Protein backbone atom coordinates (compact mmCIF):
# COMPACT_ATOMS: atom_id res chain seq x y z
CA MET A 1 -19.97 -19.87 19.63
CA ARG A 2 -18.75 -22.58 17.28
CA ILE A 3 -15.22 -22.38 15.93
CA ARG A 4 -16.57 -22.32 12.39
CA THR A 5 -18.61 -19.21 13.14
CA LEU A 6 -15.71 -17.62 14.95
CA LEU A 7 -13.43 -18.23 11.97
CA LEU A 8 -15.98 -16.71 9.63
CA LEU A 9 -16.21 -13.56 11.73
CA SER A 10 -12.44 -13.46 12.13
CA TYR A 11 -11.94 -13.62 8.38
CA PHE A 12 -14.32 -10.75 7.86
CA VAL A 13 -12.70 -8.60 10.53
CA VAL A 14 -9.14 -9.29 9.35
CA ILE A 15 -9.92 -8.67 5.68
CA LEU A 16 -11.97 -5.59 6.49
CA LEU A 17 -9.18 -4.11 8.59
CA SER A 18 -6.48 -5.09 6.09
CA ILE A 19 -8.25 -3.67 3.05
CA THR A 20 -9.32 -0.57 4.93
CA LEU A 21 -5.81 0.03 6.27
CA VAL A 22 -4.04 -0.68 2.96
CA GLY A 23 -6.58 1.30 0.97
CA THR A 24 -6.48 4.26 3.33
CA VAL A 25 -2.70 4.38 3.55
CA SER A 26 -2.29 3.91 -0.21
CA PHE A 27 -4.88 6.56 -0.98
CA TYR A 28 -3.34 8.99 1.50
CA ILE A 29 0.20 8.48 0.19
CA SER A 30 -0.98 8.75 -3.43
CA TYR A 31 -3.01 11.83 -2.58
CA LYS A 32 -0.09 13.56 -0.83
CA THR A 33 2.40 12.59 -3.53
CA MET A 34 0.16 13.70 -6.38
CA ALA A 35 -0.77 16.92 -4.60
CA GLU A 36 2.90 17.78 -4.02
CA LYS A 37 3.81 17.03 -7.64
CA ILE A 38 0.86 18.99 -9.03
CA GLU A 39 1.56 21.94 -6.76
CA SER A 40 5.24 21.89 -7.71
CA ALA A 41 4.43 21.61 -11.43
CA SER A 42 1.88 24.41 -11.11
CA MET A 43 4.47 26.68 -9.53
CA GLN A 44 6.95 25.89 -12.31
CA VAL A 45 4.34 26.74 -14.96
CA ILE A 46 3.36 29.99 -13.28
CA ARG A 47 7.02 31.02 -12.98
CA GLN A 48 7.46 30.34 -16.68
CA ILE A 49 4.38 32.44 -17.44
CA GLU A 50 5.81 35.24 -15.31
CA ASN A 51 9.12 34.98 -17.16
CA ASN A 52 7.39 35.10 -20.56
CA MET A 53 5.33 38.11 -19.51
CA ASP A 54 8.39 39.94 -18.16
CA ASN A 55 10.32 39.30 -21.38
CA ASP A 56 7.47 40.67 -23.44
CA PHE A 57 7.08 43.73 -21.19
CA HIS A 58 10.82 44.37 -21.30
CA SER A 59 10.81 44.34 -25.12
CA LYS A 60 7.92 46.82 -25.19
CA ARG A 61 9.75 49.05 -22.72
CA ASN A 62 12.78 49.20 -25.02
CA LEU A 63 10.60 50.48 -27.87
CA MET A 64 9.24 53.24 -25.63
CA LEU A 65 12.76 54.54 -24.96
CA ALA A 66 13.39 55.49 -28.61
CA PRO A 67 13.82 59.29 -27.92
CA TYR A 68 16.89 58.58 -25.85
CA THR A 69 18.71 57.43 -28.98
CA ASP A 70 18.90 61.02 -30.30
CA SER A 71 19.65 64.07 -28.16
CA GLU A 72 17.55 66.18 -30.56
CA TYR A 73 14.37 64.77 -29.04
CA ILE A 74 15.55 65.37 -25.47
CA ASP A 75 16.46 68.96 -26.41
CA GLY A 76 13.03 69.36 -27.99
CA ILE A 77 11.35 68.21 -24.78
CA ASN A 78 13.31 70.80 -22.79
CA ARG A 79 12.49 73.65 -25.27
CA TYR A 80 8.92 72.68 -26.17
CA GLU A 81 7.20 75.37 -24.12
CA ASP A 82 9.49 78.05 -25.66
CA MET A 83 8.99 76.88 -29.28
CA SER A 84 6.95 78.67 -31.88
CA ASP A 85 3.80 77.00 -33.17
CA GLN A 86 5.59 75.84 -36.28
CA GLU A 87 8.45 74.37 -34.25
CA LYS A 88 5.99 72.65 -31.97
CA PHE A 89 4.18 71.17 -34.97
CA GLN A 90 7.45 69.96 -36.42
CA PHE A 91 8.52 68.44 -33.06
CA ARG A 92 5.21 66.64 -32.65
CA GLN A 93 5.48 65.35 -36.22
CA ASN A 94 9.03 64.13 -35.70
CA ILE A 95 8.47 62.35 -32.38
CA GLY A 96 5.29 60.74 -33.71
CA ASP A 97 7.15 59.47 -36.78
CA LEU A 98 9.90 58.13 -34.51
CA TYR A 99 7.49 55.90 -32.60
CA LEU A 100 5.59 54.88 -35.75
CA LYS A 101 8.83 53.64 -37.25
CA SER A 102 9.75 51.83 -34.01
CA PHE A 103 6.44 49.97 -33.77
CA ASN A 104 6.36 49.20 -37.52
CA VAL A 105 9.95 47.98 -37.79
CA THR A 106 9.29 45.55 -34.91
CA PRO A 107 5.65 44.51 -35.33
CA ILE A 108 3.91 43.73 -32.06
CA ARG A 109 0.94 41.41 -32.43
CA ASP A 110 -1.14 42.88 -29.63
CA PHE A 111 -0.33 46.59 -30.22
CA ILE A 112 -3.35 48.91 -30.62
CA ARG A 113 -2.19 52.51 -30.36
CA PHE A 114 0.13 54.93 -28.64
CA GLN A 115 -0.26 58.47 -27.36
CA ILE A 116 2.41 60.99 -26.42
CA TYR A 117 1.52 63.61 -23.84
CA TYR A 118 3.50 66.58 -22.63
CA SER A 119 3.94 67.25 -18.95
CA ASN A 120 0.95 69.65 -18.94
CA GLY A 121 -1.38 66.96 -20.32
CA GLU A 122 -1.27 68.16 -23.94
CA LEU A 123 -1.50 65.40 -26.56
CA LEU A 124 1.60 65.66 -28.75
CA SER A 125 1.00 62.70 -31.05
CA SER A 126 -1.17 59.60 -31.46
CA SER A 127 -1.06 56.59 -33.74
CA ASP A 128 -4.79 56.73 -34.53
CA ALA A 129 -7.65 59.22 -34.60
CA ARG A 130 -9.12 58.20 -31.26
CA LYS A 131 -10.90 61.05 -29.48
CA PRO A 132 -8.27 62.56 -27.19
CA TRP A 133 -8.69 63.37 -23.53
CA THR A 134 -8.43 66.98 -22.39
CA PRO A 135 -5.18 68.05 -20.74
CA SER A 136 -7.01 68.36 -17.44
CA GLN A 137 -8.34 64.78 -17.71
CA VAL A 138 -4.87 63.53 -18.54
CA ARG A 139 -3.18 65.28 -15.62
CA ASN A 140 -5.84 64.05 -13.17
CA SER A 141 -5.93 60.48 -14.43
CA GLU A 142 -4.61 57.69 -12.24
CA TRP A 143 -2.25 56.32 -14.83
CA PHE A 144 -0.63 59.74 -15.45
CA ARG A 145 0.06 60.37 -11.80
CA ALA A 146 1.32 56.82 -11.33
CA THR A 147 3.66 57.14 -14.31
CA VAL A 148 5.12 60.37 -12.96
CA ALA A 149 5.57 58.70 -9.58
CA LYS A 150 7.50 55.87 -11.24
CA ASP A 151 10.14 58.50 -12.17
CA GLY A 152 11.34 56.91 -15.36
CA GLU A 153 10.24 53.32 -14.80
CA VAL A 154 7.43 51.74 -16.80
CA PHE A 155 3.95 51.79 -15.28
CA PHE A 156 1.64 48.96 -16.35
CA SER A 157 -2.10 49.42 -15.85
CA GLY A 158 -5.17 47.35 -16.52
CA LEU A 159 -8.42 47.78 -18.49
CA ILE A 160 -8.87 51.32 -19.81
CA VAL A 161 -12.23 52.90 -19.02
CA THR A 162 -13.35 55.14 -21.91
CA ASP A 163 -16.42 57.08 -22.90
CA GLU A 164 -19.33 54.77 -23.79
CA LYS A 165 -19.72 56.66 -27.08
CA ASP A 166 -16.15 55.85 -28.05
CA THR A 167 -16.37 53.10 -30.69
CA SER A 168 -12.62 52.53 -30.99
CA GLU A 169 -11.11 49.24 -29.90
CA VAL A 170 -10.85 48.87 -26.14
CA ALA A 171 -7.43 47.87 -24.84
CA SER A 172 -6.82 45.09 -22.35
CA TYR A 173 -3.86 46.81 -20.72
CA SER A 174 -1.46 49.69 -21.23
CA SER A 175 2.06 50.75 -20.36
CA SER A 176 3.42 54.26 -19.89
CA ILE A 177 6.77 55.84 -19.14
CA MET A 178 8.10 59.30 -18.43
CA ILE A 179 10.88 60.50 -20.77
CA ARG A 180 12.89 63.57 -19.78
CA ASP A 181 16.25 65.19 -19.45
CA PHE A 182 17.50 64.28 -15.99
CA SER A 183 18.96 67.76 -15.63
CA ASN A 184 15.52 69.33 -16.28
CA PRO A 185 12.99 67.14 -14.45
CA ASP A 186 10.01 69.54 -14.74
CA ARG A 187 9.73 69.18 -18.52
CA PHE A 188 8.94 65.70 -19.80
CA ILE A 189 6.70 63.66 -22.06
CA ILE A 190 4.59 60.60 -21.19
CA MET A 191 4.69 57.81 -23.76
CA ARG A 192 1.61 55.60 -23.41
CA THR A 193 0.87 52.40 -25.37
CA GLU A 194 -2.24 50.24 -25.35
CA TYR A 195 -2.43 46.51 -26.11
CA ARG A 196 -4.92 43.76 -26.72
CA ALA A 197 -5.07 40.54 -24.68
CA SER A 198 -3.24 38.51 -27.34
CA LEU A 199 -0.19 38.14 -25.11
CA PHE A 200 -2.23 36.44 -22.38
CA HIS A 201 -4.03 34.20 -24.86
CA SER A 202 -0.71 33.01 -26.29
CA ILE A 203 0.74 32.40 -22.82
CA GLY A 204 -2.18 30.14 -21.96
CA LEU A 205 -1.78 28.14 -25.18
CA ASN A 206 1.97 27.72 -24.91
CA ASP A 207 2.19 26.49 -21.32
CA ASN A 208 0.22 23.22 -21.67
CA LEU A 209 -2.49 24.02 -19.19
CA SER A 210 -5.29 21.55 -18.60
CA GLU A 211 -8.59 22.08 -20.35
CA ASN A 212 -10.44 23.61 -17.42
CA SER A 213 -7.52 25.48 -15.87
CA GLN A 214 -7.57 29.27 -15.99
CA ILE A 215 -4.92 31.95 -16.15
CA VAL A 216 -5.61 35.18 -14.31
CA PHE A 217 -3.50 38.33 -14.32
CA LEU A 218 -3.79 40.94 -11.57
CA ASP A 219 -2.18 44.35 -11.36
CA GLU A 220 -0.13 45.48 -8.37
CA ASP A 221 -3.35 46.47 -6.55
CA ASN A 222 -4.85 42.98 -7.16
CA ARG A 223 -7.33 44.29 -9.72
CA LEU A 224 -8.33 41.85 -12.41
CA ILE A 225 -6.52 42.45 -15.72
CA TYR A 226 -7.25 39.28 -17.62
CA GLU A 227 -9.08 36.00 -17.08
CA SER A 228 -8.89 33.13 -19.56
CA GLY A 229 -11.74 30.81 -20.48
CA ASP A 230 -15.17 31.23 -21.95
CA HIS A 231 -16.90 31.20 -18.59
CA PRO A 232 -16.06 33.48 -15.66
CA SER A 233 -14.69 31.80 -12.55
CA SER A 234 -16.74 33.85 -10.09
CA LEU A 235 -13.61 35.50 -8.75
CA SER A 236 -15.64 38.38 -7.36
CA GLU A 237 -17.56 35.90 -5.17
CA SER A 238 -14.46 34.24 -3.69
CA ASP A 239 -11.78 35.32 -1.26
CA MET A 240 -9.02 34.47 -3.72
CA LEU A 241 -8.02 38.04 -4.60
CA GLY A 242 -7.41 38.88 -0.95
CA ARG A 243 -5.17 35.82 -0.45
CA VAL A 244 -2.90 36.47 -3.43
CA ILE A 245 -0.21 38.33 -1.52
CA GLY A 246 3.55 38.18 -1.32
CA LYS A 247 6.11 37.11 -3.89
CA GLU A 248 4.57 33.70 -4.65
CA GLY A 249 2.47 30.99 -3.08
CA LYS A 250 -0.28 28.40 -3.45
CA PHE A 251 -3.48 27.53 -1.62
CA TRP A 252 -6.77 25.69 -1.97
CA THR A 253 -10.03 27.62 -2.15
CA HIS A 254 -13.62 27.34 -3.39
CA ILE A 255 -14.55 29.30 -6.50
CA GLY A 256 -17.98 28.99 -8.06
CA GLY A 257 -18.83 26.00 -5.86
CA GLN A 258 -15.71 24.04 -6.84
CA GLU A 259 -12.49 23.37 -4.93
CA MET A 260 -9.57 24.93 -6.78
CA LEU A 261 -5.79 24.96 -6.49
CA VAL A 262 -4.53 28.53 -6.82
CA SER A 263 -0.84 29.07 -7.63
CA TYR A 264 0.56 32.53 -8.13
CA THR A 265 3.74 34.55 -8.46
CA ARG A 266 4.44 38.29 -8.54
CA SER A 267 6.64 39.82 -11.25
CA GLY A 268 9.54 41.78 -9.90
CA TYR A 269 9.50 43.84 -13.11
CA SER A 270 5.86 44.93 -13.48
CA ASN A 271 4.52 43.99 -9.99
CA TRP A 272 1.71 42.15 -11.76
CA LYS A 273 0.64 38.76 -10.47
CA ALA A 274 0.18 35.73 -12.69
CA VAL A 275 -2.30 33.20 -11.29
CA ILE A 276 -3.21 29.64 -12.36
CA ILE A 277 -6.50 28.19 -11.14
CA THR A 278 -6.84 24.40 -11.49
CA PRO A 279 -9.99 22.45 -10.50
CA ARG A 280 -9.42 19.70 -7.96
CA VAL A 281 -11.32 17.19 -10.08
CA GLU A 282 -8.68 17.46 -12.81
CA ILE A 283 -5.87 16.81 -10.33
CA PHE A 284 -7.34 13.93 -8.38
CA GLY A 285 -9.68 12.38 -10.92
CA ALA A 286 -7.44 9.31 -11.19
CA LEU A 287 -7.41 8.89 -7.41
CA ASP A 288 -11.19 8.88 -7.33
CA ASN A 289 -11.10 5.94 -9.75
CA ILE A 290 -8.63 4.15 -7.47
CA LYS A 291 -10.91 4.70 -4.50
CA THR A 292 -13.86 3.24 -6.38
CA THR A 293 -11.74 0.24 -7.42
CA VAL A 294 -10.67 -0.40 -3.81
CA ILE A 295 -14.28 -0.37 -2.64
CA PHE A 296 -15.36 -2.88 -5.29
CA THR A 297 -12.32 -5.03 -4.50
CA ALA A 298 -13.26 -5.06 -0.83
CA LEU A 299 -16.81 -6.18 -1.63
CA ILE A 300 -15.53 -9.00 -3.85
CA ALA A 301 -13.05 -10.04 -1.11
CA PHE A 302 -15.88 -10.23 1.42
CA VAL A 303 -17.92 -12.49 -0.84
CA ILE A 304 -14.95 -14.79 -1.51
CA THR A 305 -14.16 -14.89 2.21
CA PHE A 306 -17.68 -15.98 3.05
CA LEU A 307 -17.55 -18.83 0.52
CA ILE A 308 -14.12 -20.02 1.66
CA SER A 309 -15.18 -19.90 5.31
CA MET A 310 -18.24 -22.04 4.64
CA MET A 311 -16.27 -24.57 2.57
CA PHE A 312 -13.23 -24.99 4.79
CA GLY A 313 -14.58 -24.20 8.26
CA GLN A 314 -15.35 -27.85 8.96
CA ARG A 315 -11.94 -28.91 7.70
CA ILE A 316 -10.27 -26.48 10.02
CA THR A 317 -12.26 -27.78 13.00
CA LYS A 318 -11.28 -31.40 12.46
CA PRO A 319 -7.49 -30.78 12.69
CA ILE A 320 -8.07 -28.99 15.97
CA LEU A 321 -9.66 -32.16 17.39
CA ASN A 322 -6.71 -34.15 16.14
CA LEU A 323 -4.40 -31.67 17.79
CA PHE A 324 -6.20 -32.29 21.07
CA LYS A 325 -5.42 -36.00 20.81
CA SER A 326 -1.80 -35.27 19.87
CA VAL A 327 -1.26 -33.03 22.88
CA ASN A 328 -2.17 -35.95 25.17
CA ARG A 329 0.71 -37.92 23.63
CA ILE A 330 3.31 -35.21 24.21
CA LYS A 331 2.68 -34.56 27.90
CA ARG A 332 6.34 -35.17 28.67
CA GLY A 333 7.38 -32.00 26.78
CA ASP A 334 8.82 -29.02 28.66
CA PHE A 335 6.25 -26.20 29.01
CA SER A 336 6.27 -23.45 31.61
CA VAL A 337 3.08 -21.42 31.05
CA ARG A 338 -0.41 -22.53 32.03
CA VAL A 339 -3.27 -22.11 29.58
CA GLU A 340 -6.16 -19.98 30.75
CA VAL A 341 -9.30 -22.04 30.14
CA ASP A 342 -12.46 -19.98 29.78
CA ARG A 343 -14.38 -21.89 27.10
CA ASN A 344 -16.02 -25.29 26.62
CA ASP A 345 -15.38 -25.96 22.92
CA GLU A 346 -12.59 -28.06 21.43
CA ILE A 347 -9.91 -25.49 22.23
CA GLY A 348 -11.11 -25.48 25.84
CA LEU A 349 -10.65 -29.25 26.05
CA ILE A 350 -7.14 -28.92 24.69
CA GLY A 351 -6.38 -26.26 27.27
CA LYS A 352 -7.58 -28.45 30.17
CA ASN A 353 -5.48 -31.41 29.08
CA PHE A 354 -2.51 -29.18 28.43
CA ASN A 355 -2.69 -27.85 31.98
CA ALA A 356 -2.93 -31.40 33.34
CA MET A 357 0.18 -32.28 31.39
CA GLN A 358 1.91 -29.18 32.81
CA ASP A 359 1.10 -30.23 36.37
CA GLU A 360 2.54 -33.68 35.77
CA LEU A 361 5.68 -32.28 34.19
CA GLN A 362 6.14 -29.84 37.07
CA THR A 363 5.97 -32.70 39.54
CA LEU A 364 8.54 -34.68 37.59
CA ILE A 365 10.88 -31.69 37.34
CA GLU A 366 10.66 -30.90 41.03
CA THR A 367 11.24 -34.56 41.95
CA LYS A 368 14.28 -34.80 39.70
CA TYR A 369 15.65 -31.52 41.02
CA LEU A 370 15.32 -32.60 44.65
CA ASN A 371 17.01 -35.91 43.85
CA GLN A 372 19.88 -34.00 42.28
CA ILE A 373 20.25 -31.88 45.42
CA LYS A 374 20.25 -34.98 47.63
CA LEU A 375 22.79 -36.60 45.36
CA GLN A 376 24.94 -33.53 45.64
CA GLU A 377 24.72 -33.62 49.43
CA VAL A 378 25.83 -37.27 49.46
CA GLU A 379 28.75 -36.43 47.16
CA LEU A 380 29.75 -33.57 49.44
CA ALA A 381 29.54 -35.79 52.51
CA MET A 382 31.87 -38.20 50.79
CA LEU A 383 34.21 -35.42 49.75
CA TYR A 384 34.38 -34.10 53.33
CA SER A 385 35.87 -37.43 54.42
CA GLN A 386 38.53 -37.66 51.76
CA ILE A 387 41.33 -35.63 50.27
CA ASN A 388 42.03 -35.13 46.59
CA PRO A 389 44.11 -38.21 45.66
CA HIS A 390 46.41 -36.16 43.50
CA PHE A 391 47.17 -33.84 46.39
CA LEU A 392 47.51 -36.71 48.91
CA TYR A 393 49.85 -38.69 46.69
CA ASN A 394 52.09 -35.72 45.99
CA THR A 395 52.23 -34.75 49.67
CA LEU A 396 53.10 -38.26 50.88
CA ASP A 397 55.67 -38.55 48.13
CA SER A 398 57.26 -35.27 49.23
CA ILE A 399 57.34 -36.41 52.86
CA ARG A 400 59.00 -39.70 51.90
CA SER A 401 61.56 -37.98 49.71
CA MET A 402 62.51 -35.39 52.31
CA SER A 403 62.64 -38.05 55.04
CA ASP A 404 65.01 -40.21 52.99
CA TYR A 405 67.36 -37.63 51.66
CA TYR A 406 67.21 -34.34 53.53
CA LYS A 407 66.03 -35.11 57.07
CA VAL A 408 65.00 -31.47 57.53
CA PRO A 409 62.45 -29.87 59.92
CA GLU A 410 60.07 -29.23 57.05
CA ILE A 411 58.97 -32.85 57.39
CA SER A 412 57.39 -32.06 60.73
CA VAL A 413 55.64 -28.97 59.32
CA MET A 414 54.19 -30.85 56.37
CA ALA A 415 53.07 -33.72 58.56
CA GLN A 416 51.37 -31.39 61.05
CA SER A 417 49.68 -29.39 58.28
CA LEU A 418 48.48 -32.57 56.65
CA ALA A 419 47.12 -33.80 59.95
CA ASP A 420 45.27 -30.50 60.47
CA MET A 421 43.67 -30.82 57.05
CA PHE A 422 42.61 -34.43 57.76
CA ARG A 423 41.18 -33.37 61.09
CA TYR A 424 39.22 -30.45 59.49
CA ASN A 425 37.71 -32.71 56.82
CA THR A 426 36.94 -35.76 58.92
CA LYS A 427 35.80 -34.34 62.25
CA ASN A 428 33.88 -31.22 61.29
CA ARG A 429 30.68 -32.43 59.61
CA ASP A 430 28.84 -29.10 59.69
CA GLU A 431 28.01 -27.64 56.30
CA ILE A 432 28.43 -24.05 57.53
CA VAL A 433 31.70 -22.88 59.05
CA THR A 434 33.26 -19.50 59.75
CA LEU A 435 35.68 -17.61 57.58
CA GLN A 436 38.28 -18.02 60.34
CA GLU A 437 37.98 -21.83 60.19
CA GLU A 438 38.34 -21.79 56.39
CA LEU A 439 41.44 -19.57 56.65
CA VAL A 440 43.06 -22.00 59.16
CA GLN A 441 42.51 -24.76 56.60
CA ILE A 442 44.08 -22.58 53.88
CA ASP A 443 47.09 -21.77 56.13
CA ALA A 444 47.79 -25.49 56.51
CA TYR A 445 47.37 -26.05 52.78
CA ILE A 446 49.68 -23.15 51.87
CA GLN A 447 52.35 -24.37 54.29
CA ILE A 448 52.42 -27.75 52.56
CA GLN A 449 52.51 -26.25 49.08
CA SER A 450 55.16 -23.70 50.06
CA ILE A 451 57.46 -26.50 51.18
CA ARG A 452 56.72 -28.53 48.04
CA PHE A 453 57.48 -25.58 45.76
CA GLU A 454 60.35 -24.19 47.88
CA ASP A 455 58.70 -20.91 48.91
CA LYS A 456 57.48 -20.23 45.38
CA ILE A 457 54.05 -19.26 46.74
CA VAL A 458 53.59 -15.92 48.51
CA TYR A 459 50.31 -15.89 50.43
CA HIS A 460 48.45 -12.70 51.51
CA GLN A 461 45.30 -12.05 53.51
CA MET A 462 43.29 -8.80 53.35
CA ILE A 463 40.40 -9.43 55.73
CA GLU A 464 38.33 -6.79 57.48
CA GLU A 465 38.56 -7.39 61.25
CA ASP A 466 34.85 -7.93 61.83
CA LEU A 467 34.50 -10.52 59.05
CA TYR A 468 36.49 -13.42 60.57
CA GLY A 469 33.32 -14.79 62.12
CA THR A 470 31.35 -14.59 58.85
CA PRO A 471 29.58 -17.90 58.06
CA LEU A 472 30.63 -19.73 54.86
CA LEU A 473 29.83 -23.01 53.23
CA LYS A 474 32.48 -25.56 54.19
CA MET A 475 35.17 -26.10 51.54
CA THR A 476 34.58 -22.71 49.89
CA LEU A 477 38.19 -21.45 49.82
CA GLN A 478 40.25 -24.65 49.51
CA PRO A 479 38.99 -25.66 46.00
CA LEU A 480 39.55 -22.14 44.67
CA VAL A 481 43.01 -21.80 46.22
CA GLU A 482 43.92 -25.27 44.92
CA ASN A 483 42.96 -24.13 41.38
CA ALA A 484 45.13 -21.03 41.83
CA VAL A 485 48.13 -23.18 42.85
CA PHE A 486 47.94 -25.95 40.27
CA HIS A 487 46.59 -23.99 37.28
CA GLY A 488 48.20 -20.63 37.96
CA ILE A 489 51.30 -20.53 40.20
CA GLU A 490 52.74 -24.03 39.54
CA ARG A 491 53.04 -23.30 35.78
CA LYS A 492 54.59 -19.89 36.33
CA ARG A 493 58.31 -19.22 36.35
CA GLY A 494 59.44 -17.59 39.55
CA LYS A 495 57.39 -16.75 42.59
CA GLY A 496 53.65 -16.22 42.55
CA ASN A 497 51.21 -14.40 44.81
CA ILE A 498 47.87 -15.62 46.09
CA THR A 499 45.66 -13.10 47.88
CA ILE A 500 42.44 -13.76 49.79
CA SER A 501 40.43 -10.65 50.62
CA ALA A 502 37.07 -10.16 52.31
CA GLN A 503 35.11 -6.96 52.70
CA ARG A 504 31.57 -5.82 53.32
CA GLU A 505 29.59 -4.16 50.50
CA GLN A 506 26.45 -2.64 51.98
CA ASP A 507 24.51 -5.64 53.33
CA ARG A 508 26.50 -8.32 51.46
CA ILE A 509 29.91 -10.00 51.77
CA LYS A 510 32.49 -9.82 48.97
CA LEU A 511 35.08 -12.63 48.99
CA THR A 512 37.95 -12.56 46.45
CA ILE A 513 40.67 -15.11 45.61
CA LYS A 514 43.33 -13.62 43.32
CA ASP A 515 46.58 -14.95 41.86
CA ASP A 516 49.18 -13.60 39.44
CA GLY A 517 49.82 -16.92 37.75
CA VAL A 518 49.81 -17.86 34.07
CA GLY A 519 46.11 -16.97 33.65
CA ILE A 520 43.46 -18.61 31.51
CA SER A 521 43.03 -18.32 27.74
CA GLU A 522 39.94 -16.51 26.48
CA ARG A 523 38.54 -19.69 24.92
CA ARG A 524 38.96 -21.73 28.11
CA LEU A 525 37.55 -18.87 30.20
CA ASN A 526 34.42 -18.82 28.04
CA GLU A 527 34.04 -22.58 28.49
CA ILE A 528 34.27 -22.23 32.28
CA ARG A 529 31.72 -19.40 32.33
CA GLU A 530 29.39 -21.42 30.13
CA LYS A 531 29.38 -24.23 32.72
CA LEU A 532 28.45 -21.84 35.52
CA LYS A 533 24.68 -22.25 35.37
CA PRO A 534 22.07 -22.81 38.07
CA PRO A 535 21.51 -26.55 38.71
CA MET A 536 18.07 -26.41 37.04
CA GLN A 537 19.71 -25.29 33.80
CA GLN A 538 22.63 -27.74 33.85
CA ALA A 539 22.39 -30.74 31.59
CA GLU A 540 24.10 -32.90 34.26
CA MET A 541 24.88 -32.39 37.92
CA ASN A 542 28.40 -33.86 38.03
CA PHE A 543 30.12 -33.53 41.40
CA SER A 544 32.49 -36.46 41.08
CA ALA A 545 35.56 -35.84 43.20
CA GLN A 546 37.69 -38.00 40.96
CA GLU A 547 36.74 -36.19 37.76
CA ASN A 548 36.41 -32.54 38.67
CA GLY A 549 37.19 -32.31 42.40
CA ILE A 550 35.16 -29.88 44.37
CA GLY A 551 36.25 -27.01 42.18
CA ILE A 552 34.69 -23.88 40.75
CA THR A 553 31.47 -25.53 39.53
CA ASN A 554 30.88 -27.20 42.91
CA VAL A 555 31.36 -23.99 44.88
CA TYR A 556 29.18 -22.02 42.46
CA SER A 557 26.34 -24.60 42.48
CA ARG A 558 26.20 -24.89 46.29
CA TYR A 559 25.92 -21.13 46.73
CA VAL A 560 23.31 -20.80 43.97
CA ILE A 561 21.22 -23.53 45.57
CA ARG A 562 21.28 -21.66 48.87
CA PHE A 563 20.94 -18.02 47.74
CA GLY A 564 19.57 -18.11 44.18
CA ASP A 565 19.56 -14.68 42.46
CA ARG A 566 21.03 -13.04 45.57
CA PHE A 567 24.40 -14.72 44.86
CA ASN A 568 26.86 -13.27 42.32
CA PHE A 569 29.90 -15.12 41.00
CA PHE A 570 32.58 -13.57 38.75
CA ILE A 571 35.68 -15.09 37.23
CA ASP A 572 38.10 -12.86 35.34
CA SER A 573 41.45 -13.86 33.90
CA LYS A 574 44.01 -12.74 31.36
CA LYS A 575 46.71 -14.85 29.83
CA GLY A 576 50.05 -14.09 31.46
CA VAL A 577 48.52 -11.77 34.09
CA GLY A 578 46.54 -13.96 36.49
CA THR A 579 43.07 -14.93 37.62
CA GLU A 580 40.57 -13.36 40.01
CA ILE A 581 37.45 -15.09 41.40
CA THR A 582 34.85 -13.07 43.30
CA LEU A 583 31.89 -14.30 45.37
CA ILE A 584 29.24 -11.84 46.58
CA PHE A 585 26.53 -13.21 48.87
CA PRO A 586 24.19 -12.09 51.66
CA PRO A 587 24.65 -13.13 55.32
CA PHE A 588 23.68 -16.70 56.18
CA ASP A 589 20.52 -17.38 58.14
CA VAL A 590 21.98 -19.44 61.01
């Protein structure tokens, strides 16, 4: 496959995935955000509708309680069965006038009529000449029994079923309440009022509902009271009525073949439920437009991609060929990963040459690294045959001074110790020695320094008995102890302690050189730690005895070369407290 064709396909795949991913995520987030906002707004509207309905119902309830304003009416209710016909007529006339005045003084736009019934079902008064029900029909009616059961609270009921021959106006809903003397509960009247649907019409107009949204009111038994709109919503064919339960809620359902959002709340005053039904198309119509726009945008992007790929494919291929030529000129760069070559086009050629360059670089690196190791071995061989000039000069100077002025036995001790150190460095050419041999060398060194500094140095050994024969690299301890003396104890006022300890940790040896000298500053300690790198990572392999001696870097590098990652080296110090150097390494293979 040519690179040009591959680029063309890559462009298509990338753009397809990008547009699909962005479009899907954007659409999903927009959908969820809009759905949450619409559902929240719908619940706020339905709560406001419930509040408006409750306020209206509460006002109508207050009008129905008019007899309680005058004890004469309550007394009349208690004595009604014992009254004469004339007294009964007068009582009916008075209580009817009371309610007529109440409903006329405060006009109610949706009021139709009222009826007042006695506890035996007898009609006491009515606001119009509608054909009355018989006392038996009244007592056996559902609304009458429910009103009595409410025991003084208002009972709201739905559509009133009347005789088909009755030509009077049919009410949309009614309310009824039992009025009585609480001390005489068996004698009471039922005040019943009937209303048109004007209240529900006005609620729908005042709450800014969308054009195709519907308001539905259900009674406490989920029977339909009112449904807005010119066309029915096929509620009887849906499962909506059975799902409208509880105090409030919202859900999606299908009504009349359309997906609808149903939000509802139940009035704590009347137990009626107010329901808003909103078509999905009105909620997400804008999102559908966005989806269409994204699809058209994707098609346009595909066309543009095809044209760009055809125009610039060749130009992209040519730089790749130039890159192949450039790679051949930078073979001396430092690369560590080989290219997997599994193709024969231009990129495959670059990969083959890149790998050839890697092989050449690897050879050069290995050669240079081996040369550095050999150079280090030569330096060490030279160091084994000589003593630090600074140390030698100071020791000889001390011997001369003591010989001239003091003539004390210490001269013999220093001379013998110095001879032992010469003998250890010049005669023993083996690279690996035992811990015991290194400690003998340190004993001689400490004796010399103790005489020089007048017993300022206190030397301790904490060696496990079975570790004296442990193999070490020659000149492991002396450089570290020398650093402790010159950089730690010599600069300290008063005596100083140097402790060498060795112990076994599982299958490895832990060797520690510790002093309580002046310590190392944090800045200098960081510099020393920064120099402690494996030889491959060091910019220069400097083992000059004159410049750095065979100090910390030398000891660290020799052990890293031999053990690699199995060797651990730690240096810790605190200004004014002292320094501790720890070497942890596995047993030597000897």
